[in-house]
Amino acid sequence: MLPKRQLIIAGAAIGGLFVLYAGSSYWAGVKAEDTLQEQYRMLAGVPLFKVKSHSYERGWFSSSETTELVFNRHLSGPYENMLPDNMKPLLNATIKFTNHIQHGPLPGLGSFDFRPGRALVRTEFAMSDATRKTLKTFFGDKEPITIVNRIGFGGGGLLDVSVPAFDYEEALSGVKMKTVAERRVDTATIS
């Protein structure tokens, strides 16, 4: 009879821990959304870009935020004639990125990262096939840019931006570019 009682107590404890974890994950998601909305307001305030669209879909353990930006042509207008012809189409381009947000007291739990925090945000850029083909010349099959934002419980955190090393040489023009190591920038996020 004693083992049955211990099983009930163990089951109740596990159920209680799951409810506690689920509730704290939901709370962390609400707080992470507040932090990311503040970051979005800061981005929308940058005069170089105009926001074409923005959406945020919050779930219980994970969320998704998608933003599309276009260059502010009023800002670049007076200087467009000075740009090379192959750069002018870039001014009409849309920059689209999606933030994949894992939240909870252990947001990286699914990838065996046990550091606590509000959220772990991985940014994915949508690129056209032509852009991917151009970047493949430099970076091969590696992602050209990786952005991971770790948001702490207080709202601040760490923004990790990295670009892989590359070695590029163009024979006709004589252009040579080379980095010997991956470039990484760590900066604090807003509090």
Tab-separated table of C-alpha atoms in Angstrom:
chain	number	residue	atom	x	y	z
A	1	MET	CA	0.000	0.000	0.000
A	2	LEU	CA	2.875	2.333	0.722
A	3	PRO	CA	4.295	2.226	-2.854
A	4	LYS	CA	0.878	3.285	-4.245
A	5	ARG	CA	0.812	6.311	-1.939
A	6	GLN	CA	4.370	7.231	-2.944
A	7	LEU	CA	3.378	7.001	-6.610
A	8	ILE	CA	0.453	9.361	-6.020
A	9	ILE	CA	2.680	11.833	-4.198
A	10	ALA	CA	5.354	11.610	-6.908
A	11	GLY	CA	2.723	12.054	-9.622
A	12	ALA	CA	1.250	15.088	-7.835
A	13	ALA	CA	4.730	16.587	-7.408
A	14	ILE	CA	5.540	16.103	-11.102
A	15	GLY	CA	2.150	17.537	-12.082
A	16	GLY	CA	2.709	20.513	-9.777
A	17	LEU	CA	6.158	21.145	-11.259
A	18	PHE	CA	4.704	21.028	-14.774
A	19	VAL	CA	1.959	23.519	-13.852
A	20	LEU	CA	4.551	25.775	-12.195
A	21	TYR	CA	6.840	25.586	-15.239
A	22	ALA	CA	3.954	26.200	-17.673
A	23	GLY	CA	2.732	29.199	-15.678
A	24	SER	CA	6.191	30.721	-15.425
A	25	SER	CA	6.727	30.124	-19.168
A	26	TYR	CA	3.534	32.020	-19.953
A	27	TRP	CA	4.585	34.888	-17.649
A	28	ALA	CA	8.052	34.939	-19.247
A	29	GLY	CA	6.381	35.094	-22.678
A	30	VAL	CA	4.324	38.131	-21.656
A	31	LYS	CA	7.419	39.886	-20.279
A	32	ALA	CA	9.536	38.907	-23.310
A	33	GLU	CA	6.869	40.391	-25.589
A	34	ASP	CA	7.111	43.680	-23.636
A	35	THR	CA	10.899	43.734	-24.116
A	36	LEU	CA	10.684	42.861	-27.822
A	37	GLN	CA	7.973	45.484	-28.402
A	38	GLU	CA	10.329	48.096	-26.912
A	39	GLN	CA	13.096	46.899	-29.254
A	40	TYR	CA	10.632	47.116	-32.160
A	41	ARG	CA	9.715	50.712	-31.197
A	42	MET	CA	13.419	51.585	-31.195
A	43	LEU	CA	13.876	49.997	-34.652
A	44	ALA	CA	10.785	51.770	-36.012
A	45	GLY	CA	12.278	55.057	-34.804
A	46	VAL	CA	15.438	54.663	-36.920
A	47	PRO	CA	15.074	57.115	-39.838
A	48	LEU	CA	16.941	54.855	-42.304
A	49	PHE	CA	13.976	52.432	-42.483
A	50	LYS	CA	10.214	52.446	-42.727
A	51	VAL	CA	8.225	49.574	-41.268
A	52	LYS	CA	6.253	47.824	-44.005
A	53	SER	CA	4.658	45.264	-41.667
A	54	HIS	CA	5.023	43.876	-38.168
A	55	SER	CA	3.270	41.014	-36.383
A	56	TYR	CA	3.679	39.204	-33.085
A	57	GLU	CA	2.091	35.828	-32.348
A	58	ARG	CA	2.503	34.724	-28.741
A	59	GLY	CA	2.134	31.136	-27.674
A	60	TRP	CA	2.458	29.419	-24.318
A	61	PHE	CA	6.096	28.243	-24.610
A	62	SER	CA	7.175	29.951	-27.834
A	63	SER	CA	6.262	32.954	-29.953
A	64	SER	CA	7.022	34.399	-33.364
A	65	GLU	CA	7.615	37.990	-34.471
A	66	THR	CA	7.899	38.967	-38.142
A	67	THR	CA	8.992	42.388	-39.370
A	68	GLU	CA	9.409	43.802	-42.875
A	69	LEU	CA	11.446	46.953	-43.428
A	70	VAL	CA	12.050	49.100	-46.506
A	71	PHE	CA	14.631	51.830	-46.936
A	72	ASN	CA	13.389	55.360	-46.383
A	73	ARG	CA	13.674	56.815	-49.892
A	74	HIS	CA	13.164	60.373	-48.612
A	75	LEU	CA	16.393	60.002	-46.683
A	76	SER	CA	18.395	58.401	-49.490
A	77	GLY	CA	16.777	60.334	-52.369
A	78	PRO	CA	19.326	63.171	-52.666
A	79	TYR	CA	22.216	60.673	-52.754
A	80	GLU	CA	20.815	58.019	-55.114
A	81	ASN	CA	22.486	59.504	-58.204
A	82	MET	CA	25.880	58.983	-56.566
A	83	LEU	CA	25.306	55.251	-56.097
A	84	PRO	CA	26.573	52.732	-58.660
A	85	ASP	CA	23.817	51.401	-60.919
A	86	ASN	CA	24.049	47.898	-59.447
A	87	MET	CA	23.328	49.287	-55.942
A	88	LYS	CA	20.187	51.267	-56.845
A	89	PRO	CA	17.826	48.237	-56.950
A	90	LEU	CA	18.777	47.478	-53.344
A	91	LEU	CA	16.981	50.645	-52.262
A	92	ASN	CA	13.680	49.052	-53.330
A	93	ALA	CA	14.402	45.837	-51.446
A	94	THR	CA	12.423	44.637	-48.469
A	95	ILE	CA	14.301	43.367	-45.441
A	96	LYS	CA	12.207	40.649	-43.802
A	97	PHE	CA	13.168	38.838	-40.641
A	98	THR	CA	11.450	36.518	-38.224
A	99	ASN	CA	12.291	36.206	-34.552
A	100	HIS	CA	11.740	32.683	-33.235
A	101	ILE	CA	11.216	33.130	-29.496
A	102	GLN	CA	11.476	30.390	-26.872
A	103	HIS	CA	10.365	31.622	-23.453
A	104	GLY	CA	10.225	30.247	-19.985
A	105	PRO	CA	12.437	30.034	-16.974
A	106	LEU	CA	14.748	27.799	-19.079
A	107	PRO	CA	14.142	29.040	-22.644
A	108	GLY	CA	16.924	26.956	-24.204
A	109	LEU	CA	15.781	23.710	-22.573
A	110	GLY	CA	14.913	22.109	-25.935
A	111	SER	CA	18.545	22.466	-27.076
A	112	PHE	CA	19.991	21.418	-23.680
A	113	ASP	CA	20.879	25.010	-22.742
A	114	PHE	CA	20.020	25.280	-19.042
A	115	ARG	CA	20.728	29.003	-18.565
A	116	PRO	CA	17.692	30.756	-17.046
A	117	GLY	CA	16.031	33.819	-18.582
A	118	ARG	CA	12.840	35.270	-20.031
A	119	ALA	CA	13.510	34.283	-23.609
A	120	LEU	CA	15.944	33.031	-26.193
A	121	VAL	CA	15.371	34.741	-29.551
A	122	ARG	CA	16.877	33.477	-32.807
A	123	THR	CA	16.539	35.753	-35.825
A	124	GLU	CA	16.069	34.326	-39.319
A	125	PHE	CA	16.364	36.569	-42.390
A	126	ALA	CA	14.228	35.857	-45.453
A	127	MET	CA	16.366	36.210	-48.573
A	128	SER	CA	15.638	35.863	-52.238
A	129	ASP	CA	17.308	33.114	-54.228
A	130	ALA	CA	19.471	35.725	-55.961
A	131	THR	CA	20.650	37.129	-52.625
A	132	ARG	CA	21.377	33.641	-51.277
A	133	LYS	CA	23.348	32.846	-54.446
A	134	THR	CA	25.426	36.018	-54.055
A	135	LEU	CA	26.105	35.363	-50.371
A	136	LYS	CA	26.998	31.737	-51.093
A	137	THR	CA	29.974	33.108	-53.047
A	138	PHE	CA	31.334	34.493	-49.761
A	139	PHE	CA	30.057	32.125	-47.094
A	140	GLY	CA	29.408	28.821	-48.853
A	141	ASP	CA	26.666	26.853	-47.099
A	142	LYS	CA	27.026	28.752	-43.800
A	143	GLU	CA	24.398	31.264	-42.708
A	144	PRO	CA	25.722	34.749	-43.612
A	145	ILE	CA	24.573	36.215	-40.294
A	146	THR	CA	23.431	34.665	-37.043
A	147	ILE	CA	21.653	36.701	-34.373
A	148	VAL	CA	20.755	35.298	-30.958
A	149	ASN	CA	19.183	37.534	-28.311
A	150	ARG	CA	19.144	36.138	-24.768
A	151	ILE	CA	16.702	38.179	-22.661
A	152	GLY	CA	17.259	37.997	-18.908
A	153	PHE	CA	14.598	38.084	-16.204
A	154	GLY	CA	15.182	41.812	-15.639
A	155	GLY	CA	14.607	42.640	-19.319
A	156	GLY	CA	18.271	43.207	-20.213
A	157	GLY	CA	20.399	40.534	-21.747
A	158	LEU	CA	22.917	39.694	-24.395
A	159	LEU	CA	22.684	40.184	-28.156
A	160	ASP	CA	25.090	37.918	-30.040
A	161	VAL	CA	25.672	38.744	-33.726
A	162	SER	CA	28.102	36.628	-35.730
A	163	VAL	CA	29.288	36.480	-39.336
A	164	PRO	CA	31.353	33.492	-40.526
A	165	ALA	CA	34.892	33.848	-41.813
A	166	PHE	CA	35.293	34.064	-45.588
A	167	ASP	CA	37.943	34.303	-48.288
A	168	TYR	CA	36.859	35.914	-51.562
A	169	GLU	CA	38.854	36.999	-54.576
A	170	GLU	CA	37.598	38.331	-57.890
A	171	ALA	CA	40.190	37.895	-60.617
A	172	LEU	CA	38.929	40.494	-63.123
A	173	SER	CA	38.483	43.420	-60.760
A	174	GLY	CA	41.258	42.488	-58.355
A	175	VAL	CA	38.924	42.665	-55.365
A	176	LYS	CA	40.162	40.577	-52.441
A	177	MET	CA	38.372	40.129	-49.141
A	178	LYS	CA	39.385	37.784	-46.370
A	179	THR	CA	38.623	37.264	-42.718
A	180	VAL	CA	40.561	34.652	-40.823
A	181	ALA	CA	38.046	34.076	-38.046
A	182	GLU	CA	34.362	34.405	-37.404
A	183	ARG	CA	33.416	37.928	-36.362
A	184	ARG	CA	31.237	38.125	-33.269
A	185	VAL	CA	29.789	41.149	-31.505
A	186	ASP	CA	28.304	40.894	-28.016
A	187	THR	CA	26.243	43.856	-26.871
A	188	ALA	CA	23.799	44.470	-24.073
A	189	THR	CA	20.129	44.679	-24.952
A	190	ILE	CA	17.749	47.225	-23.511
A	191	SER	CA	16.708	46.861	-19.885
